[in-house]
XYZ file of C-alpha atoms in Angstrom:
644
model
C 40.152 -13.693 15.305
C 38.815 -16.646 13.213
C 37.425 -14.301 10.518
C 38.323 -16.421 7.344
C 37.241 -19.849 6.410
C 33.177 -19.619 7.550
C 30.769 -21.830 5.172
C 29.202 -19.008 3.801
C 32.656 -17.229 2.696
C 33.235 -20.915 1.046
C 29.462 -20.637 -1.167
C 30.188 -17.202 -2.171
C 33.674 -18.269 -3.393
C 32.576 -21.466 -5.174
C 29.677 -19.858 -7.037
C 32.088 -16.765 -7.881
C 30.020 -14.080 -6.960
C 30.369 -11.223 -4.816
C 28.876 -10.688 -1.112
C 27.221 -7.675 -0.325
C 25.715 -7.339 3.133
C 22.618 -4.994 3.900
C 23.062 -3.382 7.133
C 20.738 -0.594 9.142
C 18.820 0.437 12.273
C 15.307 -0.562 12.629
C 12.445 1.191 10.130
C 15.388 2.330 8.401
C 13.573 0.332 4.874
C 16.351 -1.913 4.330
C 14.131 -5.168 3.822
C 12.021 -3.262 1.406
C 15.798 -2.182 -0.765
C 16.348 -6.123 -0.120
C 13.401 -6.456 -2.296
C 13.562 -4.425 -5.089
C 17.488 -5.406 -5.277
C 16.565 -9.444 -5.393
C 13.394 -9.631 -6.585
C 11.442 -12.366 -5.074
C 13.673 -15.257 -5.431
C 15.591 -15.127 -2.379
C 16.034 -18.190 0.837
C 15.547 -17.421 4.498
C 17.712 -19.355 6.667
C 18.592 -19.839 10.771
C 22.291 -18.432 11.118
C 24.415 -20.861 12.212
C 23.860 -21.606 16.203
C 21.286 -19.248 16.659
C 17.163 -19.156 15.841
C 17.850 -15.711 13.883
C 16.669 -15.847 10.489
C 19.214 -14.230 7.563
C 17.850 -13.285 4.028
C 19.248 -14.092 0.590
C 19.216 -13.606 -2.715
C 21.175 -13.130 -5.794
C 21.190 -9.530 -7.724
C 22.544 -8.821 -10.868
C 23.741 -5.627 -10.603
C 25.177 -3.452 -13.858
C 26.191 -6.898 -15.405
C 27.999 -8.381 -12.131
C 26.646 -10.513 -10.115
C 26.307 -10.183 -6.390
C 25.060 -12.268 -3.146
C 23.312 -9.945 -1.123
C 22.507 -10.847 2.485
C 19.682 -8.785 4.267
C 20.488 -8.397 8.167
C 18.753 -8.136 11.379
C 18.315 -4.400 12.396
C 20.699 -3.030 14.350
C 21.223 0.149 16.698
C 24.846 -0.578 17.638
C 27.485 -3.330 16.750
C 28.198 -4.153 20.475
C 25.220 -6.628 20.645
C 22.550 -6.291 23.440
C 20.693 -8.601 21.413
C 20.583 -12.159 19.649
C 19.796 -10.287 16.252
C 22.580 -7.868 17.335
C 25.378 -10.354 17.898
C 24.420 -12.491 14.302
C 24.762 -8.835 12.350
C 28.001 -8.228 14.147
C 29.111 -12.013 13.364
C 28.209 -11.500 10.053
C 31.011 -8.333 9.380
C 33.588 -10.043 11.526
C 33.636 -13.796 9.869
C 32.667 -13.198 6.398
C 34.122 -9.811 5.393
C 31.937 -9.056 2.525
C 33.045 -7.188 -0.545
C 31.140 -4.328 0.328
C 28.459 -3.438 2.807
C 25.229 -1.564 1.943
C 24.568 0.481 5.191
C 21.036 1.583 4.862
C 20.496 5.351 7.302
C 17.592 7.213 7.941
C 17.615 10.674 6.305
C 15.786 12.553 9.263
C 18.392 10.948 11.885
C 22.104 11.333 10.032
C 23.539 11.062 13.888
C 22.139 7.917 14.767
C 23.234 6.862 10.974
C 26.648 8.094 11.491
C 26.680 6.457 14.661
C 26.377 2.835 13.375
C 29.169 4.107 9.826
C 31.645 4.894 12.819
C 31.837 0.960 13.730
C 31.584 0.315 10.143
C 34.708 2.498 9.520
C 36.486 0.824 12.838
C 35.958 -2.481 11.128
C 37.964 -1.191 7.721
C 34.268 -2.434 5.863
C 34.104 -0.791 2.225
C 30.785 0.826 3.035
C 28.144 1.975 0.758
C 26.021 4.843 2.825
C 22.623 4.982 1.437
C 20.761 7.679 3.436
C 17.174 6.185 2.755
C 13.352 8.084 3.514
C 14.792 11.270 1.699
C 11.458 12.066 1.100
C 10.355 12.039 4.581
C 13.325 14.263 5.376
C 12.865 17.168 3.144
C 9.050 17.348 4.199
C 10.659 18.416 7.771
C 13.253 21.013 6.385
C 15.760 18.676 6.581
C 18.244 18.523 3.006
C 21.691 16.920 3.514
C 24.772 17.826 0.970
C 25.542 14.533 0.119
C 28.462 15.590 -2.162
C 30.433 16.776 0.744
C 29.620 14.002 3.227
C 31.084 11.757 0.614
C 33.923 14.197 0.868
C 34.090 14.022 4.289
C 33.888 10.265 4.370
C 35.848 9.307 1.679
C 33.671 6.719 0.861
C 29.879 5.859 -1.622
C 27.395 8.050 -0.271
C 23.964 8.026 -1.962
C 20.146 8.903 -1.506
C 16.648 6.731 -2.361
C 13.280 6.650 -1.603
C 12.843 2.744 -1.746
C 8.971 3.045 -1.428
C 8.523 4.803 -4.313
C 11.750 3.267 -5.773
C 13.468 6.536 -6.255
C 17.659 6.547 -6.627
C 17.741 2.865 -7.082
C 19.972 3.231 -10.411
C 22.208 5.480 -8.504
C 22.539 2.658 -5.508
C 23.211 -0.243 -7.834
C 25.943 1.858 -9.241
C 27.480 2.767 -5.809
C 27.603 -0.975 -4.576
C 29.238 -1.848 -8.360
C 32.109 1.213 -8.167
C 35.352 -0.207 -7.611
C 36.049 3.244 -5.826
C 34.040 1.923 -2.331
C 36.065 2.313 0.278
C 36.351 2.303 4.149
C 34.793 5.185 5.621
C 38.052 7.340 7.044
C 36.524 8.751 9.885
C 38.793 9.467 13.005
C 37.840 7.653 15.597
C 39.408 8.587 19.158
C 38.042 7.750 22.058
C 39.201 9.054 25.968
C 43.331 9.016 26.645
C 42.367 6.342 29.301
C 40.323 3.966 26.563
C 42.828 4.510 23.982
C 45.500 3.370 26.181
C 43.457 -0.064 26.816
C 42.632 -0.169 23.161
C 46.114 -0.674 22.488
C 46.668 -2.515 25.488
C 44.569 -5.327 24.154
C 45.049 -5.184 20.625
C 48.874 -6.166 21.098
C 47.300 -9.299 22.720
C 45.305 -10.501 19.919
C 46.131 -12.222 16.817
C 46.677 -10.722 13.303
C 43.382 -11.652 11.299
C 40.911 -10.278 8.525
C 39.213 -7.942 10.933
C 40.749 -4.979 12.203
C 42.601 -5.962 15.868
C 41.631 -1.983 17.211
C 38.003 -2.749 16.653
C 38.074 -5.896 18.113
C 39.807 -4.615 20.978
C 37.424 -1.898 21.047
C 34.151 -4.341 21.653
C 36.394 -6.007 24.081
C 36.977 -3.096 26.326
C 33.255 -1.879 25.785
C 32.158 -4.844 27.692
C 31.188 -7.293 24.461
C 31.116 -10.218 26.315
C 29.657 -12.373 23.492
C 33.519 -12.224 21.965
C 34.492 -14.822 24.135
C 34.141 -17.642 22.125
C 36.506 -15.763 19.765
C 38.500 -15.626 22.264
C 38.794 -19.280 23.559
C 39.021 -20.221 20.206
C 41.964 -18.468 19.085
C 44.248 -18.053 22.577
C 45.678 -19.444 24.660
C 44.050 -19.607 28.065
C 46.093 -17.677 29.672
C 46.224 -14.723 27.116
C 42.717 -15.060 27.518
C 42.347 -14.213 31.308
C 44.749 -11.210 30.462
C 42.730 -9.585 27.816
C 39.662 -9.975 29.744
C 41.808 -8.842 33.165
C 42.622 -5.608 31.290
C 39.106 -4.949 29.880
C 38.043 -5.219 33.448
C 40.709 -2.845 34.302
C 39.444 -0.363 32.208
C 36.042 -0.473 32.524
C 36.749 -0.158 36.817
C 38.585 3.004 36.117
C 36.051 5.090 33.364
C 32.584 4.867 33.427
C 30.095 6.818 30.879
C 26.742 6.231 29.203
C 25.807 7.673 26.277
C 21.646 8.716 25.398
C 19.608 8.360 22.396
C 16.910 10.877 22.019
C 14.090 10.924 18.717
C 12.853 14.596 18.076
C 10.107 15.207 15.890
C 8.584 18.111 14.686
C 6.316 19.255 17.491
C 3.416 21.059 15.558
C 2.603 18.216 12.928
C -0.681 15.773 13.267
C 1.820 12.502 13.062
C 3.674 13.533 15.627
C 0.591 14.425 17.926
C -0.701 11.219 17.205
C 2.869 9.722 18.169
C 3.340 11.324 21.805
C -0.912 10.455 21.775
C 0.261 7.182 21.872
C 2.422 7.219 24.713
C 0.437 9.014 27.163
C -0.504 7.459 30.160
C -4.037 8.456 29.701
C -4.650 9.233 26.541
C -2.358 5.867 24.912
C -5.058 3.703 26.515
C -8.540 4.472 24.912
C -5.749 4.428 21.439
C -4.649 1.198 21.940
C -8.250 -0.031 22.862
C -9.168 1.566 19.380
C -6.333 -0.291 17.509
C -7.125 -3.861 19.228
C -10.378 -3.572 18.507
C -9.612 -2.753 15.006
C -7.458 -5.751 15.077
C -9.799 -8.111 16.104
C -12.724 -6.890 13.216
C -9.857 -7.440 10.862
C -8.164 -10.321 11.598
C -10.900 -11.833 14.047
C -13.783 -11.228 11.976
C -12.396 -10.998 8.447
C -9.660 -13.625 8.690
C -10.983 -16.378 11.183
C -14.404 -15.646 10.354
C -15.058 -14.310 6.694
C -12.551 -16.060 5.137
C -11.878 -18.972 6.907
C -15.856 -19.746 6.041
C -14.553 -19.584 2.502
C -11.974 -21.110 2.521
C -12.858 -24.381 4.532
C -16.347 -24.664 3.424
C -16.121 -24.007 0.330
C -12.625 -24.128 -1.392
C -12.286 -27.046 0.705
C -15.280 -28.345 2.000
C -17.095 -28.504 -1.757
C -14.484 -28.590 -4.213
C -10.726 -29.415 -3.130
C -11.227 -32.309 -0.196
C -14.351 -33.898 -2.670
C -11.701 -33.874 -5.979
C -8.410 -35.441 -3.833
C -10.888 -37.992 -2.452
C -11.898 -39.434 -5.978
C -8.463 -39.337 -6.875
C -6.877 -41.324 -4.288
C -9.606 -43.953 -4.161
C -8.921 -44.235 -7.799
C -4.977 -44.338 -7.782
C -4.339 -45.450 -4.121
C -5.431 -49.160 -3.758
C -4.528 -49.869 0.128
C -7.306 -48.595 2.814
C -4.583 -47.782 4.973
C -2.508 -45.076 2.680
C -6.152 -43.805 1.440
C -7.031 -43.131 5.336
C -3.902 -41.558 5.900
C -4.447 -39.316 2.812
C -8.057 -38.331 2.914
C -9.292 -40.061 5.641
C -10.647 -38.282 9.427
C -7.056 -37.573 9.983
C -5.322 -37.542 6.616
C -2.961 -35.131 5.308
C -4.912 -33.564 2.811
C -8.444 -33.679 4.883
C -6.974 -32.496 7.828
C -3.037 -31.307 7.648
C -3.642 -28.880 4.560
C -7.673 -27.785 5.233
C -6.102 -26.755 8.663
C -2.698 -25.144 7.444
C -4.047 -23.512 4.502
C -7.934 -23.104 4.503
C -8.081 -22.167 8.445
C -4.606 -20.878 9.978
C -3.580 -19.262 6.423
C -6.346 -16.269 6.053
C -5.637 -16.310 9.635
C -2.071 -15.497 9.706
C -2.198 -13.341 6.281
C -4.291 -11.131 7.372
C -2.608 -10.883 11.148
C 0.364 -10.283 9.024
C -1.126 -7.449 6.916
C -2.306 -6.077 9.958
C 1.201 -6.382 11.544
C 2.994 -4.685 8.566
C 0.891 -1.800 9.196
C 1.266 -1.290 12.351
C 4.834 -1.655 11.928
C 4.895 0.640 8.967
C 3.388 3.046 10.760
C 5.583 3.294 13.793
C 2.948 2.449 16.576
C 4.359 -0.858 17.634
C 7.324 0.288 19.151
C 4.996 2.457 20.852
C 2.752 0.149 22.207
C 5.805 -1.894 23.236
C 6.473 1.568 25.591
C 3.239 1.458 26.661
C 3.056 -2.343 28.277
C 6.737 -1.985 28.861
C 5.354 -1.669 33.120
C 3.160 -4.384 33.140
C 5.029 -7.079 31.426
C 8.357 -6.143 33.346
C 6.081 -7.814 36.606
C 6.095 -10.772 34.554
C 9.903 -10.363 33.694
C 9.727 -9.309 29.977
C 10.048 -6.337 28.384
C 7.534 -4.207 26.138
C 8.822 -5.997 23.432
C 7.409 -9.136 24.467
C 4.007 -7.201 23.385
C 4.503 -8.188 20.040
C 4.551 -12.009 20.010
C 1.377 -11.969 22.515
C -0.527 -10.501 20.343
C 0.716 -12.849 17.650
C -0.626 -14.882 19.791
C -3.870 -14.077 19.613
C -3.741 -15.068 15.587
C -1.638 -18.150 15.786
C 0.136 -19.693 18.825
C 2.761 -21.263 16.690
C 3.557 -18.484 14.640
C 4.122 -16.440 18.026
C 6.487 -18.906 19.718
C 8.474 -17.918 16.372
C 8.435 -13.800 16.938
C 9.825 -14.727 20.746
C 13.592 -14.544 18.704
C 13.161 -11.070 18.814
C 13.435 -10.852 22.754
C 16.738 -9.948 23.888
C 17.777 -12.654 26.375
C 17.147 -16.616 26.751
C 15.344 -15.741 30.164
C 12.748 -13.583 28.347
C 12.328 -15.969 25.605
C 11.251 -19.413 27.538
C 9.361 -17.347 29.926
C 7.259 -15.772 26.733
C 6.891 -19.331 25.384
C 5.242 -20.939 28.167
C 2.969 -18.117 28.937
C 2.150 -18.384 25.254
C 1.139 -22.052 25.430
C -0.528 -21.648 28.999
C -2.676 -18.680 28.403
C -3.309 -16.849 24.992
C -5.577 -18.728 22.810
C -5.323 -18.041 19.168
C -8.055 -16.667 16.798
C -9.120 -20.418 15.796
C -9.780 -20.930 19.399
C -11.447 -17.282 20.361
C -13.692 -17.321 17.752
C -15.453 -20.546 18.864
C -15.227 -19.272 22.379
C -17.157 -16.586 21.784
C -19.483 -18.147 19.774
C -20.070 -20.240 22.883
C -20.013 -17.079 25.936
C -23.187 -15.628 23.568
C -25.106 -18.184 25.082
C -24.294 -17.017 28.572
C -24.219 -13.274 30.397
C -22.033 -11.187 30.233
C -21.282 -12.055 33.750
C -19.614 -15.027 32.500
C -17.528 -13.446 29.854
C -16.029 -11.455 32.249
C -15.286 -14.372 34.736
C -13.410 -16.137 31.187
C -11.397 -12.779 30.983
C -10.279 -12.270 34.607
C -9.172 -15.575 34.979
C -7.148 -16.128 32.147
C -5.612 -12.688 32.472
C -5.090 -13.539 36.265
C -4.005 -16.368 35.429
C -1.162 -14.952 32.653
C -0.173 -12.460 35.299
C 0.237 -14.908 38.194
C 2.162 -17.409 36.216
C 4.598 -14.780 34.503
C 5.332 -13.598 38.004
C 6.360 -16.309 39.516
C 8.159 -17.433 36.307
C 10.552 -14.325 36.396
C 11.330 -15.674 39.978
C 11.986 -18.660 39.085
C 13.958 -18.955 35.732
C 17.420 -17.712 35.684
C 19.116 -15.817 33.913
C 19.567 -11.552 33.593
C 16.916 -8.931 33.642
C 15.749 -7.417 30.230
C 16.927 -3.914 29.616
C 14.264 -2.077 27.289
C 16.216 0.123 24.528
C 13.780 0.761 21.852
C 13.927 3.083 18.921
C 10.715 5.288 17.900
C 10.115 5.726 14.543
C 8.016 8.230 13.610
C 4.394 7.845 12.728
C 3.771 7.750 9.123
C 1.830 6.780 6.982
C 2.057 3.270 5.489
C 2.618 2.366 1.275
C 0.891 -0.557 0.171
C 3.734 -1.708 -1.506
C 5.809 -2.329 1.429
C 2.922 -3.905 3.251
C 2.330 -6.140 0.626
C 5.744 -7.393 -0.002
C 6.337 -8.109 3.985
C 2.668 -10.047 4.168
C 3.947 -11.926 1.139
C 7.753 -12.834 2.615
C 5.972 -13.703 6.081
C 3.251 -15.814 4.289
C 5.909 -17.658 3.044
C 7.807 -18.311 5.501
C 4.711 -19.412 7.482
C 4.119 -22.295 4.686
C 7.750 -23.112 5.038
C 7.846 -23.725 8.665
C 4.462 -24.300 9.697
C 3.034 -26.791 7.394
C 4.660 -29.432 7.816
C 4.417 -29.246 11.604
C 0.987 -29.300 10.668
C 1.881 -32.480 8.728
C 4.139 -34.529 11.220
C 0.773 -33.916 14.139
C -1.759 -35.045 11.654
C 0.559 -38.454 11.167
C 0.971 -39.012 14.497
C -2.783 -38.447 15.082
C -3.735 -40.483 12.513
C -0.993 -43.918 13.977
C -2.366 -43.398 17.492
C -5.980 -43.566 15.651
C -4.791 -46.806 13.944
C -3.301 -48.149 16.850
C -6.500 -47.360 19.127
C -4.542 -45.719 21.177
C -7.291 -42.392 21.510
C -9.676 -44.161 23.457
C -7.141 -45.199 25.971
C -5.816 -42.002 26.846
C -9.598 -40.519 26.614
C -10.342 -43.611 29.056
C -7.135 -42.653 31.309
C -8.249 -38.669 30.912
C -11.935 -39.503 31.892
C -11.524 -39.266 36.098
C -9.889 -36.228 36.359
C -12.590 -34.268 33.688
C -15.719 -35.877 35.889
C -14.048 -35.648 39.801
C -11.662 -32.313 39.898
C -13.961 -30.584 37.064
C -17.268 -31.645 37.516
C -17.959 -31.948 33.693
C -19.514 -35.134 31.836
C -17.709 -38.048 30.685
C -18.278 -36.911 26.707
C -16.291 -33.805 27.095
C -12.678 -35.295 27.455
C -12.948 -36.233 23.849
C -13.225 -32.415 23.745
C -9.816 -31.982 26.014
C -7.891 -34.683 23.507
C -8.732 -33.322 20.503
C -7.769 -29.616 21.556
C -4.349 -31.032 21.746
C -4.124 -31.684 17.976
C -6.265 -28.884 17.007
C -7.335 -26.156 19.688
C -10.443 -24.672 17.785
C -11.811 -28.902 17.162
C -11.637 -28.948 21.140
C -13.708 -25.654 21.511
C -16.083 -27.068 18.687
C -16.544 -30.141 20.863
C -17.669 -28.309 23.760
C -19.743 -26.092 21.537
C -21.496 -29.441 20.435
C -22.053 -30.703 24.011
C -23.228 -27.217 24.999
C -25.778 -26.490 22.123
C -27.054 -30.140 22.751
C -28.018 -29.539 26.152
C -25.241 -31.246 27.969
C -23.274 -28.847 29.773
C -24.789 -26.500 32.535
C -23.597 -22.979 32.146
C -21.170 -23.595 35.336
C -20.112 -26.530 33.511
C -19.422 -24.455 30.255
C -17.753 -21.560 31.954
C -15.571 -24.301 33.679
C -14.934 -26.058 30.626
C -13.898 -22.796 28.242
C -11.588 -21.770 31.346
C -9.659 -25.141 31.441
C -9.253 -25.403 27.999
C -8.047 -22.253 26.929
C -5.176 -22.773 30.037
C -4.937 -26.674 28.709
C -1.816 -27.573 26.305
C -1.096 -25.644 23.322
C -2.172 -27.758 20.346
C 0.349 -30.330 19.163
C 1.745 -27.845 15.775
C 2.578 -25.482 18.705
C 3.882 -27.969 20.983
C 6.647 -28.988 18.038
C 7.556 -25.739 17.153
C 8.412 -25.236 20.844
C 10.610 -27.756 20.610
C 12.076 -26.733 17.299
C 12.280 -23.246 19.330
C 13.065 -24.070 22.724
C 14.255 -27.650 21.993
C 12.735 -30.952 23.938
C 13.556 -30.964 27.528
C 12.302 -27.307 28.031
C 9.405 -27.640 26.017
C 7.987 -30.960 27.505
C 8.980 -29.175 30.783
C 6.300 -26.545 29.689
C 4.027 -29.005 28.159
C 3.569 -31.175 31.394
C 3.495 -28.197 34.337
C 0.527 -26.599 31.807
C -1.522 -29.875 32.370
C -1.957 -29.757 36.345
C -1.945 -25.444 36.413
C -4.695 -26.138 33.827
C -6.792 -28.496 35.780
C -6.394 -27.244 39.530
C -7.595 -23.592 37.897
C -10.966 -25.465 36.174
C -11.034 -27.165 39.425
C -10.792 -24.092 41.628
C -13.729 -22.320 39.145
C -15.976 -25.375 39.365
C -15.912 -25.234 43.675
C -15.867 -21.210 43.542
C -19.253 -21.248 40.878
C -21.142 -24.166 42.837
C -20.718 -23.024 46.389
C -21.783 -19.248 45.704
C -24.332 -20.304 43.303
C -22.955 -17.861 41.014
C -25.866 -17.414 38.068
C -24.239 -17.404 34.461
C -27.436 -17.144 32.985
């Protein structure tokens, strides 16, 4: 079913090299095996159709060389997921010389589970049963002579942290032995009889008709397209009319279960993690970590370094004396190093504020994810965030979030449905103000009590609440179902940490910059064009009548639209200068941490999302925004509620 002919089947056949296609479950170390197989040169790239991101990168393996193509994790081939469905796409369209299925040592059943849809595809599969290590420290040893035996296919063992079996690996994936795995698979008299049912329907092709029949009968109803695309309509409505059939007349469920070993510390500190009292003061103690670390270190230590001093003394000062020297027109030298040039403004903000930012969220992240806690924490908001009609997943790109707001709207892809996805972006851009912003926040609240900082929190997290509610009621589409896998907790190597920080770093300057770029030009024109003043002019009745706050701070409100933390600074101004009454300032920091996301976030939303949606979001922020402030402002005055 149109499994030949894809673009990527016609670039592996023009540059004459093999594909081999890394496969696994998640925290399995495939990406790390990715690695140490490339090296570092490899491309990152959308799948076609979808926001999923594929890895690439040549290998030269025992003299032949070898495309290798690093997947999304995967617990099953019959997608429940985005990332699901582009792995499964992957097998069926390109039919890669070999695959590369990466297991985890301590969990051969859930391995063996994922090989069995390998073998129903007729894949050559490579079994590399990874974290041996890990295994034997619980008792566990597998003969891995005599599952090769029993699979009649390449069955190996590493330790990719420590990069252990590697030379045994490369020469698995260059035998000319590989094979399908020849596993018997037989499934209920009843399902077998569909099976066949609805494989005599389908065409011949490259993949296996069983299997495809198979996913069809299982319910795979992302194999429509396939369908429509290769059949004739009314074929079509009798495949799916026997699929139906089937799945009227036998119903089952199967159960995943992780055991670990009861008596050691890890996996105290595991079910720790998950209790309903005990998980709480934990996660408390990892946010708070989290915010000395990135919060501190990142938007405070560093970012000081790097913008006052990288930037501030040496870089912005040396660009500046070159482009007045080589650049004769006022206008280009403006655009370049001028109040909103690319270098002054674009690349200090990318690089010298958002980048120690984002690295060290990143390095954070790795950890956490290294460890095995953020599936866990993911269980542990998995009840609050299903009233706003996400998942515990959704846990992750919040507090993303909370580093950079357009890097966030980028970790949504890892929700399972469109629903979940638009409803994290807008309460992304509505109510979860990255570091840049906090910081100056806070720097701000330490001027008032702590009555007020807990006013800021409560309404913003009220706010978040409120808004995802009535978002699940109102955008369509189907209800998340939460399957998550639980790693156990381990500790994390440096090496892998490093090497993820570095691919996401990357990837950040790939997509992010020049976002950064495009709202610094468009800043700059409406500069040129005096075009500021007028909307600051147009702003100016709504920030004095429904707000209650002095003409000078919509400048504030403006420029937190191209740069969220220059906003907070401009209230900070107004505020240490005497302007702004503490009501006023509590009103103020309310409104414009709920006001637009900044205009980098606003673009990748609509690379994301795409336009109508996100100026859909962008324009039902603005009057949510200012009817909260507004609220806040009557609420403070009439119950002469001291901030002081």
């Amino acid at each position: 079913m149109g499994c030949h002919g894809s673009q990527a089947t016609e670039v592996r056949d023009a540059q004459g090299v093999g594909r081999v296609v890394l496969v696994g479950n998640p925290n399995v170390g495939k990406s790390v095996l990715f690695g140490l197989l490339t090296g570092k040169y490899t491309t990152v790239s959308n799948y076609p159709g979808t926001t999923v991101e594929v890895s690439q990168g040549s290998a030269t393996i025992e003299g032949g060389k070898f495309l290798l193509v690093d997947t999304p994790g995967v617990n099953s081939l019959l997608p429940m997921s985005e990332d699901e469905q582009v792995t499964r796409d992957i097998l069926l369209r390109e039919r890669p010389a070999k695959v590369v299925q990466v297991g985890d040592s301590k969990n051969l059943r859930r391995t063996l589970y994922l090989t069995l849809q390998l073998a129903e595809m007729g894949l050559p599969v490579v079994l590399d049963l990874n974290m041996e290590d890990e295994a034997r420290d619980r008792g566990i040893t597998i003969d891995v002579k005599k599952l090769r035996s029993l699979l009649g296919t390449e069955v190996v063992s590493t330790v990719a942290s420590e990069r252990r079996g590697l030379r045994g690996l490369r020469a698995a994936i260059t035998s000319a032995e590989t094979a399908a795995p020849v596993l018997p698979v037989r499934y209920h008299p009843l399902i077998e009889e569909y099976i066949e049912r609805v494989a005599a329907l389908l065409p011949r092709g490259g993949v296996s008709r069983r299997s495809l029949a198979a996913m069809i009968v299982s319910g795979d109803e992302s194999l429509a397209p396939w369908l429509t695309g290769e059949l004739e309509p009314a074929r079509v409505q009798e495949v799916e009319a026997l699929a139906d059939e089937c799945r009227r007349r036998f119903a089952g469920s199967v159960g995943l279960s992780v055991n670990e070993a009861k008596g050691s510390v890890a996996a105290f500190i595991g079910r720790m993690s998950m209790h309903p009292v005990w998980g709480i003061p934990l996660l408390l103690a990892v946010l708070y970590a989290l915010y000395l670390f990135v919060g501190v270190l990142g938007a405070g230590t560093l970012v000081d370094f790097m913008e006052n001093i990288v930037f501030g003394r040496h870089l912005n000062p040396m660009f500046a004396k070159v482009v007045d020297t080589l650049v004769p027109l006022q206008f280009f030298r403006d655009m370049l190093v001028g109040r909103y040039g690319i270098i002054t403004m674009a690349l200090t903000y990318a690089i010298a504020i958002i980048l120690p930012i984002t690295t060290t969220f990143f390095i954070a992240f790795s950890i956490l994810e290294d460890s095995g806690y953020l599936p866990r924490l993911a269980v542990m908001s998995n009840r609050i965030f299903n009233v706003m009609g996400l998942s515990g997943k959704a846990v992750l790109p919040m507090v993303l979030g909370l580093g950079c707001g357009t890097m966030a709207v980028m970790t949504t892809r890892i929700l399972e449905t469109r629903r979940e996805r638009v409803i994290a972006t807008f309460l992304l851009a509505l109510a979860v103000p990255c570091s840049a912003q906090l910081g100056v926040i806070m720097g701000i609240m330490g001027s008032l009590s702590g009555r007020a900082l807990s006013i800021w929190i409560l309404t913003v997290l009220g706010i978040l609440l409120l808004s995802g509610f009535l978002a699940s009621k109102l955008v369509r589409g189907s209800e998340p179902e939460f399957f998550l896998e639980l790693p156990p907790i381990r500790m994390p190597t440096l090496a892998n940490v490093m090497v993820k920080t570095g691919n996401r770093a990357i990837w950040y300057l790939k997509e992010a910059v020049p976002l950064f770029i495009y709202g610094t030009l468009a800043l700059f024109l409406l500069d040129k064009l005096h075009m500021l003043g007028a909307i600051e002019r147009f702003l100016s009745p709504v920030v004095t009548g429904v707000l209650g706050l002095p003409q000078s701070a919509t400048e504030a409100f403006l420029i937190g639209f191209f740069r969220r933390d220059y906003g907070a600074a401009g209230l900070y101004a107004l505020s240490s200068k005497g302007m702004l009454t503490p009501v006023q300032t509590l009103v103020s920091l309310v409104t414009l941490t709920l006001f637009v996301p900044c205009l980098a976030h606003l673009l990748m939303m609509i690379k994301e999302r795409g336009m109508r949606l996100s100026l859909a979001i962008f324009f039902a922020i603005i009057p949510i925004a200012v009817a909260v402030g507004g609220v806040l402002n009557w609420v403070l005055r009439t119950f002469d509620i001291n901030l002081l």
